[in-house]
């Protein structure tokens, strides 16, 4: 599932290429036809992300909410776009003043819906602070974390505690701070959380800027290749059985709350 940096990168692109102009919105697939008709021909005023959610704000006050889920994806193109290929849930075409025409197709999202202001507030109110949003309140997440007897590995994935962090950032930030994913939230110190928060902010900003996760420190960027040819190296994510890049101990794998979990038992002792 795409993590928060992907949604912020999309929001930045849509803000640059579509916001400030009237857009044409359609649903070639048909599943979003009624919603598309409600915003078609309106001014797209702003695109933003909150955690794993993308929000397109229109001058009518309506907001299109997209959650990509496991299979959702946007593809972009200069205008004119060709005929839709595959199951395109939403197509947006726009040409703000002074910019070349731009279009994007959305396929396979978990959610693509039109919301009104109270519904947007209800959505954002149930999300934790997003490390990529200006003014995000790390103390709000800390209040949830240090009072909980759930494992920190589960808490970091809980979007009501912290918005935008997924499986990769969860695994890697815990390794970088030598914290076991099984340590209870009550066992995390304020100093440890401050350091982890600052690290998440820095790592996720890199993800927005370069379009991929870069989580291994330069001095450790050696040894076995990445888990995928087009991805940077990770410390532990999807490296079960392989030697730790720092100590050589085989990386361990388990399942926590139905999600795969990876850690080094030596660098991250219980």
PDB file of C-alpha atoms in Angstrom:
ATOM      1  CA  UNK A   1       0.000   0.000   0.000  1.00  0.00           C
ATOM      2  CA  UNK A   2       1.385   3.450  -0.857  1.00  0.00           C
ATOM      3  CA  UNK A   3       2.633   5.303   2.212  1.00  0.00           C
ATOM      4  CA  UNK A   4       2.161   8.951   3.058  1.00  0.00           C
ATOM      5  CA  UNK A   5       5.022  10.349   0.986  1.00  0.00           C
ATOM      6  CA  UNK A   6       3.372   8.995  -2.187  1.00  0.00           C
ATOM      7  CA  UNK A   7       0.125  10.852  -1.472  1.00  0.00           C
ATOM      8  CA  UNK A   8       1.942  14.083  -0.639  1.00  0.00           C
ATOM      9  CA  UNK A   9       3.905  13.785  -3.854  1.00  0.00           C
ATOM     10  CA  UNK A  10       0.662  13.316  -5.802  1.00  0.00           C
ATOM     11  CA  UNK A  11      -0.941  16.261  -4.017  1.00  0.00           C
ATOM     12  CA  UNK A  12       2.021  18.462  -4.900  1.00  0.00           C
ATOM     13  CA  UNK A  13       1.845  17.402  -8.550  1.00  0.00           C
ATOM     14  CA  UNK A  14      -1.916  17.985  -8.779  1.00  0.00           C
ATOM     15  CA  UNK A  15      -1.550  21.336  -7.026  1.00  0.00           C
ATOM     16  CA  UNK A  16       1.081  22.414  -9.538  1.00  0.00           C
ATOM     17  CA  UNK A  17      -0.592  21.077 -12.679  1.00  0.00           C
ATOM     18  CA  UNK A  18      -4.346  21.258 -12.031  1.00  0.00           C
ATOM     19  CA  UNK A  19      -5.189  23.623  -9.171  1.00  0.00           C
ATOM     20  CA  UNK A  20      -6.206  27.145 -10.092  1.00  0.00           C
ATOM     21  CA  UNK A  21      -8.154  26.144 -13.168  1.00  0.00           C
ATOM     22  CA  UNK A  22     -11.460  24.632 -14.216  1.00  0.00           C
ATOM     23  CA  UNK A  23     -11.183  20.872 -14.661  1.00  0.00           C
ATOM     24  CA  UNK A  24     -13.199  18.282 -16.516  1.00  0.00           C
ATOM     25  CA  UNK A  25     -13.915  15.232 -14.398  1.00  0.00           C
ATOM     26  CA  UNK A  26     -15.354  11.990 -15.730  1.00  0.00           C
ATOM     27  CA  UNK A  27     -15.592   8.313 -14.832  1.00  0.00           C
ATOM     28  CA  UNK A  28     -14.886   6.192 -17.925  1.00  0.00           C
ATOM     29  CA  UNK A  29     -15.486   3.067 -15.854  1.00  0.00           C
ATOM     30  CA  UNK A  30     -18.822   4.438 -14.634  1.00  0.00           C
ATOM     31  CA  UNK A  31     -18.471   3.668 -10.907  1.00  0.00           C
ATOM     32  CA  UNK A  32     -17.778   7.314 -10.049  1.00  0.00           C
ATOM     33  CA  UNK A  33     -20.092   8.811 -12.697  1.00  0.00           C
ATOM     34  CA  UNK A  34     -22.463  10.518 -10.255  1.00  0.00           C
ATOM     35  CA  UNK A  35     -19.614  11.940  -8.197  1.00  0.00           C
ATOM     36  CA  UNK A  36     -17.729  13.124 -11.266  1.00  0.00           C
ATOM     37  CA  UNK A  37     -20.819  14.963 -12.498  1.00  0.00           C
ATOM     38  CA  UNK A  38     -20.992  16.908  -9.208  1.00  0.00           C
ATOM     39  CA  UNK A  39     -17.526  18.466  -9.682  1.00  0.00           C
ATOM     40  CA  UNK A  40     -17.122  18.457 -13.478  1.00  0.00           C
ATOM     41  CA  UNK A  41     -16.544  21.949 -14.830  1.00  0.00           C
ATOM     42  CA  UNK A  42     -15.653  23.433 -11.436  1.00  0.00           C
ATOM     43  CA  UNK A  43     -12.530  25.254 -10.293  1.00  0.00           C
ATOM     44  CA  UNK A  44     -10.087  22.980  -8.486  1.00  0.00           C
ATOM     45  CA  UNK A  45      -8.765  25.275  -5.772  1.00  0.00           C
ATOM     46  CA  UNK A  46      -6.405  23.032  -3.833  1.00  0.00           C
ATOM     47  CA  UNK A  47      -4.952  19.521  -3.629  1.00  0.00           C
ATOM     48  CA  UNK A  48      -3.634  18.237  -0.323  1.00  0.00           C
ATOM     49  CA  UNK A  49      -2.759  14.993   1.431  1.00  0.00           C
ATOM     50  CA  UNK A  50      -3.385  13.880   4.972  1.00  0.00           C
ATOM     51  CA  UNK A  51      -1.664  10.605   5.725  1.00  0.00           C
ATOM     52  CA  UNK A  52      -2.715   8.125   3.060  1.00  0.00           C
ATOM     53  CA  UNK A  53      -5.662  10.250   1.909  1.00  0.00           C
ATOM     54  CA  UNK A  54      -5.717  12.651  -1.064  1.00  0.00           C
ATOM     55  CA  UNK A  55      -8.185  15.542  -1.058  1.00  0.00           C
ATOM     56  CA  UNK A  56      -9.156  17.693  -4.055  1.00  0.00           C
ATOM     57  CA  UNK A  57     -10.972  20.874  -2.970  1.00  0.00           C
ATOM     58  CA  UNK A  58     -13.379  22.614  -5.378  1.00  0.00           C
ATOM     59  CA  UNK A  59     -14.716  26.163  -5.300  1.00  0.00           C
ATOM     60  CA  UNK A  60     -18.230  24.838  -4.640  1.00  0.00           C
ATOM     61  CA  UNK A  61     -17.046  23.488  -1.283  1.00  0.00           C
ATOM     62  CA  UNK A  62     -17.132  19.897  -2.480  1.00  0.00           C
ATOM     63  CA  UNK A  63     -14.087  17.696  -1.923  1.00  0.00           C
ATOM     64  CA  UNK A  64     -13.087  14.567  -3.801  1.00  0.00           C
ATOM     65  CA  UNK A  65     -11.505  12.084  -1.411  1.00  0.00           C
ATOM     66  CA  UNK A  66      -9.235   9.337  -2.733  1.00  0.00           C
ATOM     67  CA  UNK A  67      -7.688   6.480  -0.794  1.00  0.00           C
ATOM     68  CA  UNK A  68      -5.501   4.359  -3.042  1.00  0.00           C
ATOM     69  CA  UNK A  69      -5.520   1.232  -0.881  1.00  0.00           C
ATOM     70  CA  UNK A  70      -3.510  -1.728  -2.137  1.00  0.00           C
ATOM     71  CA  UNK A  71      -4.189  -1.387  -5.836  1.00  0.00           C
ATOM     72  CA  UNK A  72      -4.987   2.245  -6.557  1.00  0.00           C
ATOM     73  CA  UNK A  73      -2.753   4.242  -8.871  1.00  0.00           C
ATOM     74  CA  UNK A  74      -2.729   7.563 -10.737  1.00  0.00           C
ATOM     75  CA  UNK A  75      -1.148   7.842 -14.171  1.00  0.00           C
ATOM     76  CA  UNK A  76      -0.402  11.246 -15.689  1.00  0.00           C
ATOM     77  CA  UNK A  77      -0.161  12.570 -19.212  1.00  0.00           C
ATOM     78  CA  UNK A  78       0.027  15.797 -21.147  1.00  0.00           C
ATOM     79  CA  UNK A  79      -3.078  16.674 -23.129  1.00  0.00           C
ATOM     80  CA  UNK A  80      -4.552  15.428 -25.309  1.00  0.00           C
ATOM     81  CA  UNK A  81      -4.939  12.080 -23.553  1.00  0.00           C
ATOM     82  CA  UNK A  82      -5.790   8.967 -25.490  1.00  0.00           C
ATOM     83  CA  UNK A  83      -8.795   6.770 -24.945  1.00  0.00           C
ATOM     84  CA  UNK A  84      -8.986   5.341 -21.419  1.00  0.00           C
ATOM     85  CA  UNK A  85      -7.211   2.024 -20.960  1.00  0.00           C
ATOM     86  CA  UNK A  86      -8.483  -0.399 -18.352  1.00  0.00           C
ATOM     87  CA  UNK A  87     -10.847   0.404 -15.507  1.00  0.00           C
ATOM     88  CA  UNK A  88     -10.410   4.162 -15.079  1.00  0.00           C
ATOM     89  CA  UNK A  89     -12.433   5.213 -12.046  1.00  0.00           C
ATOM     90  CA  UNK A  90     -11.789   8.939 -12.475  1.00  0.00           C
ATOM     91  CA  UNK A  91     -10.216  11.046 -15.227  1.00  0.00           C
ATOM     92  CA  UNK A  92      -9.313  14.697 -14.596  1.00  0.00           C
ATOM     93  CA  UNK A  93      -8.342  17.069 -17.401  1.00  0.00           C
ATOM     94  CA  UNK A  94      -7.165  20.611 -16.808  1.00  0.00           C
ATOM     95  CA  UNK A  95      -5.193  23.480 -18.257  1.00  0.00           C
ATOM     96  CA  UNK A  96      -4.715  26.305 -15.711  1.00  0.00           C
ATOM     97  CA  UNK A  97      -3.734  29.648 -17.215  1.00  0.00           C
ATOM     98  CA  UNK A  98      -0.194  29.691 -18.501  1.00  0.00           C
ATOM     99  CA  UNK A  99       0.339  25.956 -18.184  1.00  0.00           C
ATOM    100  CA  UNK A 100       0.204  23.134 -20.723  1.00  0.00           C
ATOM    101  CA  UNK A 101      -2.791  20.864 -20.547  1.00  0.00           C
ATOM    102  CA  UNK A 102      -2.495  18.003 -18.061  1.00  0.00           C
ATOM    103  CA  UNK A 103      -4.571  14.938 -17.301  1.00  0.00           C
ATOM    104  CA  UNK A 104      -4.550  12.083 -14.828  1.00  0.00           C
ATOM    105  CA  UNK A 105      -6.334   8.737 -14.661  1.00  0.00           C
ATOM    106  CA  UNK A 106      -7.146   6.950 -11.410  1.00  0.00           C
ATOM    107  CA  UNK A 107      -7.501   3.172 -11.372  1.00  0.00           C
ATOM    108  CA  UNK A 108      -8.292   0.703  -8.610  1.00  0.00           C
ATOM    109  CA  UNK A 109      -8.697   2.925  -5.516  1.00  0.00           C
ATOM    110  CA  UNK A 110     -10.243   1.728  -2.290  1.00  0.00           C
ATOM    111  CA  UNK A 111     -12.176   5.009  -2.083  1.00  0.00           C
ATOM    112  CA  UNK A 112     -13.078   7.695  -4.605  1.00  0.00           C
ATOM    113  CA  UNK A 113     -15.964   9.794  -3.332  1.00  0.00           C
ATOM    114  CA  UNK A 114     -17.329  13.311  -3.042  1.00  0.00           C
ATOM    115  CA  UNK A 115     -17.482  14.722   0.475  1.00  0.00           C
ATOM    116  CA  UNK A 116     -18.883  17.891   2.006  1.00  0.00           C
ATOM    117  CA  UNK A 117     -17.114  19.902   4.715  1.00  0.00           C
ATOM    118  CA  UNK A 118     -18.487  18.054   7.789  1.00  0.00           C
ATOM    119  CA  UNK A 119     -17.509  14.715   6.244  1.00  0.00           C
ATOM    120  CA  UNK A 120     -13.980  15.975   5.524  1.00  0.00           C
ATOM    121  CA  UNK A 121     -13.684  17.130   9.129  1.00  0.00           C
ATOM    122  CA  UNK A 122     -14.884  13.750  10.371  1.00  0.00           C
ATOM    123  CA  UNK A 123     -12.240  12.057   8.208  1.00  0.00           C
ATOM    124  CA  UNK A 124      -9.332  14.220   9.332  1.00  0.00           C
ATOM    125  CA  UNK A 125     -10.458  14.213  12.978  1.00  0.00           C
ATOM    126  CA  UNK A 126     -10.041  10.460  13.169  1.00  0.00           C
ATOM    127  CA  UNK A 127      -6.509  10.593  11.744  1.00  0.00           C
ATOM    128  CA  UNK A 128      -3.401  11.066  13.839  1.00  0.00           C
ATOM    129  CA  UNK A 129      -0.800  13.733  13.080  1.00  0.00           C
ATOM    130  CA  UNK A 130       0.902  13.437   9.702  1.00  0.00           C
ATOM    131  CA  UNK A 131       4.704  13.985   9.863  1.00  0.00           C
ATOM    132  CA  UNK A 132       4.572  15.653   6.443  1.00  0.00           C
ATOM    133  CA  UNK A 133       1.953  18.254   7.301  1.00  0.00           C
ATOM    134  CA  UNK A 134       3.104  21.656   8.486  1.00  0.00           C
ATOM    135  CA  UNK A 135       2.259  22.173  12.142  1.00  0.00           C
ATOM    136  CA  UNK A 136       1.615  18.479  12.825  1.00  0.00           C
ATOM    137  CA  UNK A 137       1.427  17.860  16.569  1.00  0.00           C
ATOM    138  CA  UNK A 138       3.878  15.116  17.542  1.00  0.00           C
ATOM    139  CA  UNK A 139       2.731  15.424  21.159  1.00  0.00           C
ATOM    140  CA  UNK A 140      -0.753  14.317  20.155  1.00  0.00           C
ATOM    141  CA  UNK A 141       0.714  11.045  18.883  1.00  0.00           C
ATOM    142  CA  UNK A 142       2.919  10.777  21.985  1.00  0.00           C
ATOM    143  CA  UNK A 143      -0.109  10.981  24.266  1.00  0.00           C
ATOM    144  CA  UNK A 144      -1.608   7.966  22.509  1.00  0.00           C
ATOM    145  CA  UNK A 145       1.663   6.044  22.318  1.00  0.00           C
ATOM    146  CA  UNK A 146       3.005   6.238  25.845  1.00  0.00           C
ATOM    147  CA  UNK A 147      -0.327   5.389  27.478  1.00  0.00           C
ATOM    148  CA  UNK A 148      -0.898   2.264  25.404  1.00  0.00           C
ATOM    149  CA  UNK A 149       0.060  -1.297  26.276  1.00  0.00           C
ATOM    150  CA  UNK A 150      -0.055  -2.273  22.623  1.00  0.00           C
ATOM    151  CA  UNK A 151       3.282  -2.980  20.892  1.00  0.00           C
ATOM    152  CA  UNK A 152       4.944   0.036  19.300  1.00  0.00           C
ATOM    153  CA  UNK A 153       5.053  -1.912  16.019  1.00  0.00           C
ATOM    154  CA  UNK A 154       1.251  -1.944  15.967  1.00  0.00           C
ATOM    155  CA  UNK A 155       0.829   1.620  17.204  1.00  0.00           C
ATOM    156  CA  UNK A 156       2.975   3.087  14.416  1.00  0.00           C
ATOM    157  CA  UNK A 157       0.664   1.463  11.841  1.00  0.00           C
ATOM    158  CA  UNK A 158      -2.506   2.743  13.497  1.00  0.00           C
ATOM    159  CA  UNK A 159      -3.609   5.685  11.366  1.00  0.00           C
ATOM    160  CA  UNK A 160      -5.555   7.155  14.284  1.00  0.00           C
ATOM    161  CA  UNK A 161      -2.246   7.431  16.158  1.00  0.00           C
ATOM    162  CA  UNK A 162       0.032   8.489  13.309  1.00  0.00           C
ATOM    163  CA  UNK A 163      -1.126   9.200   9.758  1.00  0.00           C
ATOM    164  CA  UNK A 164       0.861   8.185   6.705  1.00  0.00           C
ATOM    165  CA  UNK A 165       3.304   5.669   8.159  1.00  0.00           C
ATOM    166  CA  UNK A 166       3.069   2.230   6.589  1.00  0.00           C
ATOM    167  CA  UNK A 167       4.942  -1.040   6.773  1.00  0.00           C
ATOM    168  CA  UNK A 168       8.254   0.132   5.314  1.00  0.00           C
ATOM    169  CA  UNK A 169       8.657   3.301   7.363  1.00  0.00           C
ATOM    170  CA  UNK A 170       7.457   1.415  10.461  1.00  0.00           C
ATOM    171  CA  UNK A 171      10.091  -1.303  10.106  1.00  0.00           C
ATOM    172  CA  UNK A 172      12.914   1.021   9.144  1.00  0.00           C
ATOM    173  CA  UNK A 173      12.432   3.763  11.748  1.00  0.00           C
ATOM    174  CA  UNK A 174      12.252   1.170  14.532  1.00  0.00           C
ATOM    175  CA  UNK A 175      15.518  -0.333  13.321  1.00  0.00           C
ATOM    176  CA  UNK A 176      17.202   3.060  12.976  1.00  0.00           C
ATOM    177  CA  UNK A 177      16.362   3.789  16.627  1.00  0.00           C
ATOM    178  CA  UNK A 178      17.079   0.266  17.933  1.00  0.00           C
ATOM    179  CA  UNK A 179      13.552  -0.191  19.250  1.00  0.00           C
ATOM    180  CA  UNK A 180      11.956  -3.628  19.267  1.00  0.00           C
ATOM    181  CA  UNK A 181       8.582  -3.687  17.511  1.00  0.00           C
ATOM    182  CA  UNK A 182       7.298  -5.678  20.496  1.00  0.00           C
ATOM    183  CA  UNK A 183       8.138  -3.022  23.073  1.00  0.00           C
ATOM    184  CA  UNK A 184       4.925  -1.688  24.575  1.00  0.00           C
ATOM    185  CA  UNK A 185       3.975   1.913  24.017  1.00  0.00           C
ATOM    186  CA  UNK A 186       4.280   2.467  27.756  1.00  0.00           C
ATOM    187  CA  UNK A 187       7.947   1.492  27.485  1.00  0.00           C
ATOM    188  CA  UNK A 188       8.873   4.188  24.979  1.00  0.00           C
ATOM    189  CA  UNK A 189      10.535   7.301  26.404  1.00  0.00           C
ATOM    190  CA  UNK A 190       9.698  10.853  25.370  1.00  0.00           C
ATOM    191  CA  UNK A 191      13.243  11.338  24.088  1.00  0.00           C
ATOM    192  CA  UNK A 192      12.998   8.209  21.957  1.00  0.00           C
ATOM    193  CA  UNK A 193       9.711   9.378  20.475  1.00  0.00           C
ATOM    194  CA  UNK A 194      11.068  12.867  19.736  1.00  0.00           C
ATOM    195  CA  UNK A 195      14.005  11.311  17.880  1.00  0.00           C
ATOM    196  CA  UNK A 196      11.768   8.898  15.948  1.00  0.00           C
ATOM    197  CA  UNK A 197       9.346  11.679  14.992  1.00  0.00           C
ATOM    198  CA  UNK A 198      12.177  13.903  13.726  1.00  0.00           C
ATOM    199  CA  UNK A 199      13.558  10.972  11.741  1.00  0.00           C
ATOM    200  CA  UNK A 200      10.172  10.191  10.189  1.00  0.00           C
ATOM    201  CA  UNK A 201       9.761  13.822   9.156  1.00  0.00           C
ATOM    202  CA  UNK A 202      13.199  13.831   7.511  1.00  0.00           C
ATOM    203  CA  UNK A 203      12.845  10.424   5.827  1.00  0.00           C
ATOM    204  CA  UNK A 204       9.365  11.091   4.489  1.00  0.00           C
ATOM    205  CA  UNK A 205      10.395  14.489   3.122  1.00  0.00           C
ATOM    206  CA  UNK A 206      13.129  12.721   1.161  1.00  0.00           C
ATOM    207  CA  UNK A 207      10.465  10.329  -0.137  1.00  0.00           C
ATOM    208  CA  UNK A 208       8.352  13.250  -1.365  1.00  0.00           C
ATOM    209  CA  UNK A 209      11.341  14.913  -3.003  1.00  0.00           C
ATOM    210  CA  UNK A 210      12.844  11.916  -4.827  1.00  0.00           C
ATOM    211  CA  UNK A 211       9.758   9.735  -5.236  1.00  0.00           C
ATOM    212  CA  UNK A 212      11.098   6.707  -3.363  1.00  0.00           C
ATOM    213  CA  UNK A 213      12.012   5.668   0.156  1.00  0.00           C
ATOM    214  CA  UNK A 214      15.645   6.208   1.140  1.00  0.00           C
ATOM    215  CA  UNK A 215      16.082   4.787   4.633  1.00  0.00           C
ATOM    216  CA  UNK A 216      19.615   3.343   4.870  1.00  0.00           C
ATOM    217  CA  UNK A 217      22.366   5.623   6.146  1.00  0.00           C
ATOM    218  CA  UNK A 218      25.267   6.105   3.686  1.00  0.00           C
ATOM    219  CA  UNK A 219      27.719   4.240   5.912  1.00  0.00           C
ATOM    220  CA  UNK A 220      25.444   1.167   5.883  1.00  0.00           C
ATOM    221  CA  UNK A 221      24.499   1.321   2.194  1.00  0.00           C
ATOM    222  CA  UNK A 222      26.361  -1.817   1.128  1.00  0.00           C
ATOM    223  CA  UNK A 223      25.990  -5.585   1.145  1.00  0.00           C
ATOM    224  CA  UNK A 224      23.020  -7.502  -0.222  1.00  0.00           C
ATOM    225  CA  UNK A 225      20.962  -5.737  -2.885  1.00  0.00           C
ATOM    226  CA  UNK A 226      17.484  -4.352  -2.350  1.00  0.00           C
ATOM    227  CA  UNK A 227      14.460  -6.623  -2.074  1.00  0.00           C
ATOM    228  CA  UNK A 228      13.382  -5.297  -5.493  1.00  0.00           C
ATOM    229  CA  UNK A 229      15.498  -4.138  -8.464  1.00  0.00           C
ATOM    230  CA  UNK A 230      13.986  -0.645  -8.589  1.00  0.00           C
ATOM    231  CA  UNK A 231      14.011   0.057  -4.829  1.00  0.00           C
ATOM    232  CA  UNK A 232      16.729   1.444  -2.550  1.00  0.00           C
ATOM    233  CA  UNK A 233      18.177  -0.853   0.084  1.00  0.00           C
ATOM    234  CA  UNK A 234      16.368  -1.316   3.391  1.00  0.00           C
ATOM    235  CA  UNK A 235      17.734  -2.358   6.772  1.00  0.00           C
ATOM    236  CA  UNK A 236      15.094  -4.962   7.582  1.00  0.00           C
ATOM    237  CA  UNK A 237      11.981  -4.632   5.401  1.00  0.00           C
ATOM    238  CA  UNK A 238      11.468  -7.816   3.336  1.00  0.00           C
ATOM    239  CA  UNK A 239      14.938  -9.085   4.284  1.00  0.00           C
ATOM    240  CA  UNK A 240      13.983 -12.056   6.496  1.00  0.00           C
ATOM    241  CA  UNK A 241      16.866 -14.520   6.848  1.00  0.00           C
ATOM    242  CA  UNK A 242      19.421 -12.138   5.357  1.00  0.00           C
ATOM    243  CA  UNK A 243      22.253 -10.707   7.468  1.00  0.00           C
ATOM    244  CA  UNK A 244      21.674  -7.406   9.231  1.00  0.00           C
ATOM    245  CA  UNK A 245      23.574  -4.620   7.479  1.00  0.00           C
ATOM    246  CA  UNK A 246      24.973  -3.506  10.851  1.00  0.00           C
ATOM    247  CA  UNK A 247      25.602  -6.623  12.964  1.00  0.00           C
ATOM    248  CA  UNK A 248      25.181  -9.595  10.625  1.00  0.00           C
ATOM    249  CA  UNK A 249      22.376 -11.279  12.594  1.00  0.00           C
ATOM    250  CA  UNK A 250      19.687 -12.837  10.346  1.00  0.00           C
ATOM    251  CA  UNK A 251      16.662 -10.577  10.009  1.00  0.00           C
ATOM    252  CA  UNK A 252      13.525 -11.988  11.642  1.00  0.00           C
ATOM    253  CA  UNK A 253       9.994 -12.062  10.269  1.00  0.00           C
ATOM    254  CA  UNK A 254       6.642 -12.372  12.019  1.00  0.00           C
ATOM    255  CA  UNK A 255       3.062 -11.202  11.542  1.00  0.00           C
ATOM    256  CA  UNK A 256       1.615  -8.460  13.737  1.00  0.00           C
ATOM    257  CA  UNK A 257      -2.005  -7.408  13.340  1.00  0.00           C
ATOM    258  CA  UNK A 258      -2.159  -9.200   9.969  1.00  0.00           C
ATOM    259  CA  UNK A 259       0.818  -7.258   8.566  1.00  0.00           C
ATOM    260  CA  UNK A 260       4.328  -8.561   7.903  1.00  0.00           C
ATOM    261  CA  UNK A 261       6.894  -7.436  10.457  1.00  0.00           C
ATOM    262  CA  UNK A 262      10.684  -7.390  10.067  1.00  0.00           C
ATOM    263  CA  UNK A 263      13.391  -6.619  12.649  1.00  0.00           C
ATOM    264  CA  UNK A 264      16.898  -7.482  13.822  1.00  0.00           C
ATOM    265  CA  UNK A 265      16.788  -9.302  17.181  1.00  0.00           C
ATOM    266  CA  UNK A 266      20.317  -8.136  18.034  1.00  0.00           C
ATOM    267  CA  UNK A 267      20.033  -4.441  17.117  1.00  0.00           C
ATOM    268  CA  UNK A 268      16.426  -4.294  18.414  1.00  0.00           C
ATOM    269  CA  UNK A 269      16.374  -6.484  21.535  1.00  0.00           C
ATOM    270  CA  UNK A 270      13.135  -7.028  23.425  1.00  0.00           C
TER     271      UNK A 270
END
